[in-house]
């Protein structure tokens, strides 16, 4: 075929819809027979022929023909070769416009289920690590500067909750996709007594589309998936960034398992966090596909326009990128080892107890702003004397405020963490509650 003829061909990527296309066609033919539009014998012949074709595709013996352009025409032409002219009855009361929209929706529904499953697996890996580290103290950061001590479990559970919101978005996408367009025809509806509801039930849709013109032109469900995937990838990318930092020699908080780190071809000592980096890097293309589809849709008059064929490649790429990244990250989190001593040592430095010392003065009647100033001065003094602010002697503390007494010497990392005893805080008992709560969320989740 010449470049000119190849230009409109989509079979090299839309063949991925073969299962959905065949399922939809079987349901359609059975409904046509039930409604007396074709005979039961015709419907059975069509069904057998289509199942045969499915087997051929799966055995990789199907003769794909690019000149037939897309999956719908390839399957239909092959059906004619197998069962003769009866094949022509399959397309009664149907258009490729409502057919392709149905295929994409079925594929999107299946994909949302997979995304929810893999998101849950990553949550389980995070929860597993969080349980192991329910009392591991580490520095918490703002501006990537050591800020206040937290529990590693608390940090990991933050990602658990991001993923929980991702899952809710995938559930919403699934609901958006589960509306059946079939029965809309090319655009105006169909002059046959179809039973659309029974096709919806047969194919697992929740509902039927309320407007035939909207049904063949609408790709909002794909946009919603792209958006949900983009947000989820952003979360994974942030997690990937933390793994890159934490596995560096500068942090040395974690060691990634052998299978998630790769050597350098020139520097024998290197263990690069390539999987985390690639996950971070792949986020860009997922954002790109969202923008591409928004742009494709923005100028389209109702109803179907061939531009809509461009909805597929970006979508499939996003599906593959998202699902593989979720799986890789679940494995990477589940197998990493944590260097708890190193985290604890890091938490000892950076004057991270300065806020606790200020709170100590507040408890003795000093306004917080004033206490903040006292601790700024004390921290500067500590720095000049090569100490941490929580390592000053009582005599040194008292140079900055007479409110300091010997109890100040009891301010520790453990005490700091324990004092964050509010719902949502990093006190060990609160984090214990949060771990149980997270487990409950996974057990009660409606993952379907
Ligand atoms: N390959 C087309 C697509 O993906 C199928 C629908 C074609 N419809 C048409 N009227 N030419 O959108």
Short mmCIF file of C-alpha atoms and ligand atoms in Angstrom, two decimals:
data_model
loop_
_atom_site.label_atom_id
_atom_site.label_comp_id
_atom_site.label_asym_id
_atom_site.label_seq_id
_atom_site.Cartn_x
_atom_site.Cartn_y
_atom_site.Cartn_z
CA UNK A 1 0.00 0.00 0.00
CA UNK A 2 1.07 3.57 -0.75
CA UNK A 3 1.51 6.20 1.99
CA UNK A 4 -1.70 7.79 0.71
CA UNK A 5 -3.71 4.63 1.29
CA UNK A 6 -2.07 3.92 4.62
CA UNK A 7 -2.98 7.32 5.98
CA UNK A 8 -6.48 6.34 7.13
CA UNK A 9 -5.53 2.87 8.38
CA UNK A 10 -5.89 2.14 12.09
CA UNK A 11 -5.79 -1.66 12.15
CA UNK A 12 -2.20 -1.76 13.51
CA UNK A 13 -3.47 -0.29 16.77
CA UNK A 14 -7.23 -0.80 16.92
CA UNK A 15 -6.87 -4.57 16.52
CA UNK A 16 -6.35 -4.37 20.26
CA UNK A 17 -10.13 -3.93 20.51
CA UNK A 18 -10.87 -7.32 18.96
CA UNK A 19 -12.38 -8.90 22.08
CA UNK A 20 -14.62 -5.93 22.78
CA UNK A 21 -15.62 -5.72 19.12
CA UNK A 22 -16.56 -9.39 18.97
CA UNK A 23 -18.38 -9.35 22.31
CA UNK A 24 -20.38 -6.31 21.23
CA UNK A 25 -21.26 -7.90 17.89
CA UNK A 26 -22.45 -11.14 19.48
CA UNK A 27 -24.67 -9.26 21.93
CA UNK A 28 -26.03 -7.11 19.10
CA UNK A 29 -26.83 -10.13 16.87
CA UNK A 30 -28.53 -11.97 19.71
CA UNK A 31 -30.69 -8.97 20.47
CA UNK A 32 -31.60 -8.62 16.76
CA UNK A 33 -32.80 -12.24 16.80
CA UNK A 34 -34.71 -11.80 20.04
CA UNK A 35 -36.49 -8.82 18.53
CA UNK A 36 -37.33 -10.82 15.38
CA UNK A 37 -35.16 -8.62 13.15
CA UNK A 38 -32.98 -11.55 12.05
CA UNK A 39 -33.60 -15.28 12.59
CA UNK A 40 -32.17 -17.33 15.45
CA UNK A 41 -30.27 -19.41 12.89
CA UNK A 42 -28.64 -16.29 11.48
CA UNK A 43 -27.72 -15.08 14.95
CA UNK A 44 -26.23 -18.46 15.83
CA UNK A 45 -24.21 -18.62 12.61
CA UNK A 46 -22.92 -15.10 13.29
CA UNK A 47 -22.04 -16.02 16.86
CA UNK A 48 -20.17 -19.18 15.88
CA UNK A 49 -18.32 -17.35 13.10
CA UNK A 50 -17.26 -14.56 15.46
CA UNK A 51 -16.01 -16.99 18.12
CA UNK A 52 -14.03 -18.73 15.41
CA UNK A 53 -12.50 -15.42 14.42
CA UNK A 54 -11.60 -14.71 18.03
CA UNK A 55 -9.75 -18.03 18.13
CA UNK A 56 -7.90 -17.20 14.94
CA UNK A 57 -6.82 -13.86 16.33
CA UNK A 58 -5.63 -15.46 19.55
CA UNK A 59 -3.79 -18.22 17.66
CA UNK A 60 -2.23 -15.46 15.52
CA UNK A 61 -3.52 -17.03 12.32
CA UNK A 62 -5.97 -14.24 11.49
CA UNK A 63 -5.24 -12.69 8.08
CA UNK A 64 -5.09 -8.98 8.95
CA UNK A 65 -5.75 -6.78 5.94
CA UNK A 66 -4.68 -3.14 6.22
CA UNK A 67 -6.69 -2.22 3.13
CA UNK A 68 -9.81 -2.89 5.23
CA UNK A 69 -8.62 -0.10 7.52
CA UNK A 70 -9.91 -1.03 10.96
CA UNK A 71 -10.85 -3.83 13.34
CA UNK A 72 -14.56 -3.59 12.54
CA UNK A 73 -14.10 -4.07 8.79
CA UNK A 74 -11.47 -6.79 9.23
CA UNK A 75 -13.74 -8.86 11.45
CA UNK A 76 -16.79 -8.35 9.29
CA UNK A 77 -14.98 -9.28 6.06
CA UNK A 78 -13.57 -12.39 7.65
CA UNK A 79 -17.02 -13.31 8.95
CA UNK A 80 -18.31 -13.19 5.38
CA UNK A 81 -15.53 -15.54 4.27
CA UNK A 82 -16.57 -17.94 7.01
CA UNK A 83 -20.38 -17.88 6.98
CA UNK A 84 -21.23 -16.25 3.66
CA UNK A 85 -23.80 -13.53 3.01
CA UNK A 86 -25.49 -13.98 6.40
CA UNK A 87 -22.52 -12.01 7.76
CA UNK A 88 -24.02 -8.94 6.11
CA UNK A 89 -26.96 -9.08 8.52
CA UNK A 90 -24.73 -8.34 11.53
CA UNK A 91 -24.49 -4.69 10.62
CA UNK A 92 -28.30 -4.29 10.59
CA UNK A 93 -29.29 -1.45 12.89
CA UNK A 94 -25.71 -0.52 13.67
CA UNK A 95 -23.06 1.90 12.46
CA UNK A 96 -19.33 1.85 13.00
CA UNK A 97 -19.91 5.07 14.89
CA UNK A 98 -21.89 3.50 17.72
CA UNK A 99 -19.82 0.31 17.39
CA UNK A 100 -16.43 1.94 17.93
CA UNK A 101 -17.74 4.01 20.83
CA UNK A 102 -19.03 0.79 22.43
CA UNK A 103 -15.70 -0.97 21.94
CA UNK A 104 -13.76 1.90 23.50
CA UNK A 105 -16.11 2.04 26.47
CA UNK A 106 -15.82 -1.69 27.10
CA UNK A 107 -12.04 -1.41 26.89
CA UNK A 108 -12.03 1.57 29.25
CA UNK A 109 -14.22 -0.30 31.78
CA UNK A 110 -11.85 -3.26 31.76
CA UNK A 111 -8.86 -0.94 32.10
CA UNK A 112 -10.37 0.88 35.08
CA UNK A 113 -10.82 -2.47 36.84
CA UNK A 114 -7.15 -3.29 36.20
CA UNK A 115 -5.99 0.14 37.33
CA UNK A 116 -7.97 -0.25 40.57
CA UNK A 117 -6.47 -3.68 41.15
CA UNK A 118 -2.89 -2.56 40.57
CA UNK A 119 -3.39 0.57 42.66
CA UNK A 120 -4.55 -1.65 45.51
CA UNK A 121 -1.43 -3.79 45.14
CA UNK A 122 0.79 -0.73 45.46
CA UNK A 123 -1.21 0.37 48.51
CA UNK A 124 -0.64 -3.06 50.05
CA UNK A 125 3.11 -2.77 49.46
CA UNK A 126 3.14 0.67 51.11
CA UNK A 127 1.08 -0.62 54.01
CA UNK A 128 3.41 -3.58 54.45
CA UNK A 129 6.47 -1.29 54.69
CA UNK A 130 4.59 1.15 56.90
CA UNK A 131 3.75 -1.64 59.36
CA UNK A 132 7.41 -2.65 59.55
CA UNK A 133 8.30 0.95 60.30
CA UNK A 134 5.55 2.03 62.66
CA UNK A 135 8.19 3.38 65.05
CA UNK A 136 11.03 4.30 62.68
CA UNK A 137 11.79 7.98 63.10
CA UNK A 138 12.99 9.99 60.11
CA UNK A 139 13.34 13.64 59.20
CA UNK A 140 10.20 15.15 57.69
CA UNK A 141 10.92 17.84 55.10
CA UNK A 142 9.57 21.11 53.83
CA UNK A 143 11.48 22.85 51.03
CA UNK A 144 13.61 19.67 51.09
CA UNK A 145 15.10 21.04 54.33
CA UNK A 146 14.89 18.96 57.47
CA UNK A 147 11.85 20.29 59.29
CA UNK A 148 10.33 18.06 61.99
CA UNK A 149 10.74 14.40 62.91
CA UNK A 150 8.02 12.03 61.67
CA UNK A 151 7.49 8.29 61.54
CA UNK A 152 8.38 6.59 58.27
CA UNK A 153 4.97 4.88 58.46
CA UNK A 154 3.33 8.30 58.47
CA UNK A 155 5.28 9.34 55.38
CA UNK A 156 4.42 6.12 53.50
CA UNK A 157 0.75 6.35 54.44
CA UNK A 158 0.62 9.77 52.78
CA UNK A 159 1.11 7.92 49.47
CA UNK A 160 -1.48 5.34 50.48
CA UNK A 161 -4.07 8.12 50.68
CA UNK A 162 -3.02 9.71 47.38
CA UNK A 163 -3.58 6.33 45.75
CA UNK A 164 -6.92 5.95 47.50
CA UNK A 165 -8.07 9.14 45.78
CA UNK A 166 -6.70 7.82 42.48
CA UNK A 167 -8.77 4.71 42.94
CA UNK A 168 -11.91 6.74 43.54
CA UNK A 169 -11.17 8.59 40.30
CA UNK A 170 -10.79 5.29 38.40
CA UNK A 171 -14.11 4.13 39.88
CA UNK A 172 -15.73 7.34 38.65
CA UNK A 173 -14.17 6.82 35.18
CA UNK A 174 -15.63 3.36 35.09
CA UNK A 175 -19.09 4.73 35.81
CA UNK A 176 -18.61 7.36 33.07
CA UNK A 177 -17.63 4.64 30.58
CA UNK A 178 -20.41 2.21 31.51
CA UNK A 179 -23.10 3.87 29.39
CA UNK A 180 -24.00 1.95 26.22
CA UNK A 181 -23.93 3.91 22.91
CA UNK A 182 -25.01 0.93 20.76
CA UNK A 183 -28.47 1.54 19.33
CA UNK A 184 -27.60 5.12 18.36
CA UNK A 185 -26.68 4.18 14.79
CA UNK A 186 -24.66 6.69 12.78
CA UNK A 187 -26.09 9.62 14.74
CA UNK A 188 -29.88 9.84 14.65
CA UNK A 189 -31.02 6.63 16.28
CA UNK A 190 -32.40 3.63 14.38
CA UNK A 191 -35.69 2.70 12.70
CA UNK A 192 -35.80 -0.79 14.25
CA UNK A 193 -37.45 -2.09 17.43
CA UNK A 194 -34.18 -2.63 19.30
CA UNK A 195 -33.94 -3.64 22.94
CA UNK A 196 -31.01 -1.50 23.97
CA UNK A 197 -31.45 -2.28 27.65
CA UNK A 198 -30.89 -6.00 27.15
CA UNK A 199 -27.66 -5.33 25.21
CA UNK A 200 -26.50 -3.09 28.07
CA UNK A 201 -27.15 -5.83 30.62
CA UNK A 202 -25.51 -8.48 28.44
CA UNK A 203 -22.34 -6.39 28.05
CA UNK A 204 -22.15 -5.23 31.66
CA UNK A 205 -23.08 -1.58 31.10
CA UNK A 206 -24.91 0.25 33.89
CA UNK A 207 -27.08 2.30 31.58
CA UNK A 208 -27.90 3.25 27.98
CA UNK A 209 -26.99 6.62 26.42
CA UNK A 210 -29.84 9.15 26.50
CA UNK A 211 -28.99 10.98 23.24
CA UNK A 212 -27.83 9.33 20.03
CA UNK A 213 -25.90 12.38 18.79
CA UNK A 214 -24.01 12.75 22.04
CA UNK A 215 -23.42 9.00 22.17
CA UNK A 216 -21.42 8.80 18.93
CA UNK A 217 -19.50 12.05 19.46
CA UNK A 218 -18.68 11.76 23.16
CA UNK A 219 -15.20 10.85 24.38
CA UNK A 220 -15.47 12.44 27.84
CA UNK A 221 -15.00 9.04 29.45
CA UNK A 222 -11.57 8.83 27.81
CA UNK A 223 -10.68 12.34 28.93
CA UNK A 224 -11.66 11.40 32.48
CA UNK A 225 -9.43 8.36 32.29
CA UNK A 226 -6.53 10.39 30.90
CA UNK A 227 -6.96 12.94 33.69
CA UNK A 228 -7.16 10.28 36.40
CA UNK A 229 -4.12 8.52 34.93
CA UNK A 230 -2.18 11.79 34.73
CA UNK A 231 -2.87 12.54 38.41
CA UNK A 232 -1.97 8.99 39.43
CA UNK A 233 1.28 9.16 37.41
CA UNK A 234 2.07 12.49 39.08
CA UNK A 235 1.76 10.71 42.45
CA UNK A 236 3.96 7.85 41.27
CA UNK A 237 6.46 10.35 39.92
CA UNK A 238 6.67 12.10 43.30
CA UNK A 239 7.16 8.75 44.97
CA UNK A 240 9.79 7.88 42.36
CA UNK A 241 11.58 11.14 43.11
CA UNK A 242 11.67 10.26 46.82
CA UNK A 243 13.08 6.83 46.03
CA UNK A 244 15.76 8.41 43.85
CA UNK A 245 16.70 10.78 46.67
CA UNK A 246 16.47 8.21 49.44
CA UNK A 247 18.61 5.68 47.60
CA UNK A 248 21.37 8.24 46.91
CA UNK A 249 24.54 8.12 48.97
CA UNK A 250 23.69 11.55 50.31
CA UNK A 251 20.50 10.25 51.95
CA UNK A 252 21.18 6.50 52.09
CA UNK A 253 17.75 5.96 53.70
CA UNK A 254 16.88 2.94 51.59
CA UNK A 255 18.45 0.32 49.38
CA UNK A 256 16.48 -0.74 46.34
CA UNK A 257 16.37 -4.46 45.64
CA UNK A 258 18.83 -5.74 43.05
CA UNK A 259 16.15 -6.13 40.39
CA UNK A 260 15.13 -2.46 40.70
CA UNK A 261 18.62 -1.01 40.40
CA UNK A 262 20.99 -1.21 37.48
CA UNK A 263 24.73 -0.86 37.14
CA UNK A 264 26.47 1.69 35.01
CA UNK A 265 28.26 0.54 31.86
CA UNK A 266 31.32 2.58 32.83
CA UNK A 267 31.28 3.11 36.61
CA UNK A 268 31.42 -0.28 38.32
CA UNK A 269 30.39 1.05 41.76
CA UNK A 270 27.05 2.49 40.55
CA UNK A 271 23.57 1.24 41.47
CA UNK A 272 21.20 3.48 39.62
CA UNK A 273 17.50 3.73 40.53
CA UNK A 274 16.47 3.40 36.87
CA UNK A 275 12.98 2.04 37.52
CA UNK A 276 12.05 4.97 39.73
CA UNK A 277 13.57 7.38 37.21
CA UNK A 278 11.80 5.82 34.23
CA UNK A 279 8.49 5.96 36.11
CA UNK A 280 9.13 9.64 36.80
CA UNK A 281 10.10 10.15 33.16
CA UNK A 282 7.09 8.35 31.69
CA UNK A 283 4.75 10.75 33.48
CA UNK A 284 5.33 13.31 30.73
CA UNK A 285 3.86 11.22 27.96
CA UNK A 286 0.72 10.52 30.00
CA UNK A 287 0.21 14.28 30.49
CA UNK A 288 0.81 14.69 26.75
CA UNK A 289 -1.92 12.24 25.75
CA UNK A 290 -4.46 14.11 27.89
CA UNK A 291 -3.61 17.37 26.13
CA UNK A 292 -3.62 15.68 22.71
CA UNK A 293 -7.15 14.34 23.15
CA UNK A 294 -8.49 17.61 24.55
CA UNK A 295 -7.04 19.32 21.49
CA UNK A 296 -8.46 16.74 19.08
CA UNK A 297 -11.94 17.18 20.52
CA UNK A 298 -12.11 20.94 20.86
CA UNK A 299 -13.07 21.86 17.31
CA UNK A 300 -15.36 18.98 16.40
CA UNK A 301 -18.91 19.76 15.33
CA UNK A 302 -21.52 17.15 16.17
CA UNK A 303 -21.53 14.28 15.59
CA UNK A 304 -18.94 11.65 14.63
CA UNK A 305 -15.87 12.96 12.83
CA UNK A 306 -12.99 10.83 11.69
CA UNK A 307 -10.69 12.83 13.94
CA UNK A 308 -12.08 10.61 16.70
CA UNK A 309 -10.00 7.74 15.37
CA UNK A 310 -7.07 9.63 16.92
CA UNK A 311 -8.44 8.82 20.39
CA UNK A 312 -6.82 5.39 20.41
CA UNK A 313 -3.03 5.39 20.25
CA UNK A 314 -2.57 7.86 23.09
CA UNK A 315 -5.14 6.03 25.18
CA UNK A 316 -3.49 2.63 24.71
CA UNK A 317 -0.11 4.13 25.50
CA UNK A 318 -1.46 5.71 28.68
CA UNK A 319 -3.06 2.41 29.69
CA UNK A 320 0.20 0.51 29.19
CA UNK A 321 2.28 3.17 30.91
CA UNK A 322 0.00 3.50 33.92
CA UNK A 323 -0.54 -0.22 34.53
CA UNK A 324 3.12 -1.15 34.15
CA UNK A 325 4.28 1.73 36.35
CA UNK A 326 1.86 0.77 39.11
CA UNK A 327 3.13 -2.82 39.01
CA UNK A 328 6.80 -1.84 38.96
CA UNK A 329 6.32 0.54 41.88
CA UNK A 330 4.49 -2.10 43.94
CA UNK A 331 7.43 -4.44 43.47
CA UNK A 332 9.99 -1.73 44.14
CA UNK A 333 8.32 -0.55 47.38
CA UNK A 334 7.65 -4.08 48.56
CA UNK A 335 11.29 -5.16 48.18
CA UNK A 336 13.24 -2.08 49.26
CA UNK A 337 15.17 -2.22 52.52
CA UNK A 338 15.07 0.66 54.93
CA UNK A 339 18.12 1.89 56.76
CA UNK A 340 16.30 2.90 59.96
CA UNK A 341 19.51 3.84 61.85
CA UNK A 342 20.55 6.18 59.13
CA UNK A 343 17.11 7.82 59.14
CA UNK A 344 17.28 8.23 62.90
CA UNK A 345 20.77 9.77 62.74
CA UNK A 346 19.59 12.18 60.06
CA UNK A 347 16.69 13.17 62.28
CA UNK A 348 19.18 14.04 65.06
CA UNK A 349 20.63 16.84 62.98
CA UNK A 350 19.11 19.87 61.33
CA UNK A 351 17.85 21.40 64.60
CA UNK A 352 14.57 19.63 64.04
CA UNK A 353 13.54 20.00 67.67
CA UNK A 354 13.60 23.80 67.48
CA UNK A 355 9.81 23.92 67.10
CA UNK A 356 9.38 21.62 70.10
CA UNK A 357 11.64 23.90 72.15
CA UNK A 358 9.55 26.90 71.12
CA UNK A 359 6.37 25.01 72.08
CA UNK A 360 8.03 24.31 75.46
CA UNK A 361 8.36 28.06 76.07
CA UNK A 362 4.78 28.61 74.89
CA UNK A 363 3.63 26.08 77.49
CA UNK A 364 5.36 28.32 80.08
CA UNK A 365 3.49 31.41 79.01
CA UNK A 366 5.59 32.96 76.25
CA UNK A 367 3.76 34.11 73.08
CA UNK A 368 4.63 31.83 70.17
CA UNK A 369 6.16 34.59 68.02
CA UNK A 370 8.53 35.53 70.82
CA UNK A 371 9.45 31.89 71.44
CA UNK A 372 10.16 31.56 67.72
CA UNK A 373 12.68 34.44 68.01
CA UNK A 374 14.34 32.88 71.08
CA UNK A 375 14.83 29.61 69.22
CA UNK A 376 16.16 31.35 66.14
CA UNK A 377 18.87 32.93 68.29
CA UNK A 378 19.53 29.70 70.17
CA UNK A 379 19.78 27.75 66.88
CA UNK A 380 22.27 30.24 65.49
CA UNK A 381 24.32 29.95 68.70
CA UNK A 382 24.20 26.13 68.46
CA UNK A 383 25.38 26.27 64.87
CA UNK A 384 28.31 28.52 65.79
CA UNK A 385 29.26 26.05 68.51
CA UNK A 386 28.92 23.00 66.27
CA UNK A 387 25.99 21.59 68.26
CA UNK A 388 22.34 20.85 67.67
CA UNK A 389 19.92 23.16 69.42
CA UNK A 390 18.57 20.28 71.53
CA UNK A 391 22.13 19.54 72.72
CA UNK A 392 22.71 22.81 74.60
CA UNK A 393 23.29 22.70 78.34
CA UNK A 394 20.68 24.13 80.72
CA UNK A 395 23.00 27.03 81.41
CA UNK A 396 23.25 27.78 77.70
CA UNK A 397 19.46 27.59 77.25
CA UNK A 398 18.95 30.03 80.11
CA UNK A 399 21.06 32.63 78.32
CA UNK A 400 18.20 32.87 75.83
CA UNK A 401 15.27 32.71 78.25
CA UNK A 402 14.86 32.29 82.01
CA UNK A 403 11.78 30.15 81.36
CA UNK A 404 14.00 27.15 80.54
CA UNK A 405 14.36 24.65 83.41
CA UNK A 406 15.77 21.10 83.63
CA UNK A 407 12.72 19.62 81.85
CA UNK A 408 14.08 21.10 78.64
CA UNK A 409 16.75 18.41 78.68
CA UNK A 410 14.02 15.79 78.20
CA UNK A 411 12.99 17.05 74.77
CA UNK A 412 13.82 14.23 72.38
CA UNK A 413 12.95 13.04 68.89
CA UNK A 414 10.67 10.40 70.41
CA UNK A 415 8.93 12.99 72.60
CA UNK A 416 8.50 15.28 69.61
CA UNK A 417 6.84 12.59 67.53
CA UNK A 418 4.67 11.46 70.45
CA UNK A 419 3.42 14.98 71.05
CA UNK A 420 1.73 15.11 67.62
CA UNK A 421 -1.19 13.33 69.19
CA UNK A 422 -4.12 14.51 67.09
CA UNK A 423 -6.07 12.74 64.37
CA UNK A 424 -3.89 12.92 61.25
CA UNK A 425 -0.73 13.49 63.29
CA UNK A 426 2.44 11.42 63.46
CA UNK A 427 2.24 10.24 67.11
CA UNK A 428 2.83 6.46 67.24
CA UNK A 429 -0.67 5.74 68.61
CA UNK A 430 -2.25 7.90 65.90
CA UNK A 431 -0.16 6.20 63.22
CA UNK A 432 -1.21 2.85 64.73
CA UNK A 433 -4.85 3.91 64.27
CA UNK A 434 -4.04 5.08 60.75
CA UNK A 435 -2.51 1.72 59.85
CA UNK A 436 -5.64 -0.10 61.02
CA UNK A 437 -7.82 2.42 59.22
CA UNK A 438 -5.84 1.89 56.00
CA UNK A 439 -6.33 -1.85 56.30
CA UNK A 440 -10.08 -1.28 56.76
CA UNK A 441 -10.20 0.97 53.71
CA UNK A 442 -8.70 -1.82 51.59
CA UNK A 443 -11.05 -4.44 53.03
CA UNK A 444 -14.21 -2.42 52.51
CA UNK A 445 -13.20 -0.96 49.14
CA UNK A 446 -15.64 -1.51 46.34
CA UNK A 447 -13.01 -2.55 43.84
CA UNK A 448 -15.35 -3.55 41.07
N1 LIG B 1 -11.86 3.41 12.77
C1 LIG B 1 -12.89 4.32 13.08
C2 LIG B 1 -12.62 5.03 14.39
O1 LIG B 1 -11.80 4.58 15.09
C3 LIG B 1 -14.20 3.59 13.19
C4 LIG B 1 -15.40 4.42 12.91
C5 LIG B 1 -15.43 4.80 11.48
N2 LIG B 1 -16.67 5.43 11.15
C6 LIG B 1 -16.81 6.02 9.99
N3 LIG B 1 -17.95 6.57 9.80
N4 LIG B 1 -15.88 6.08 9.08
O2 LIG B 1 -13.20 6.03 14.72
#
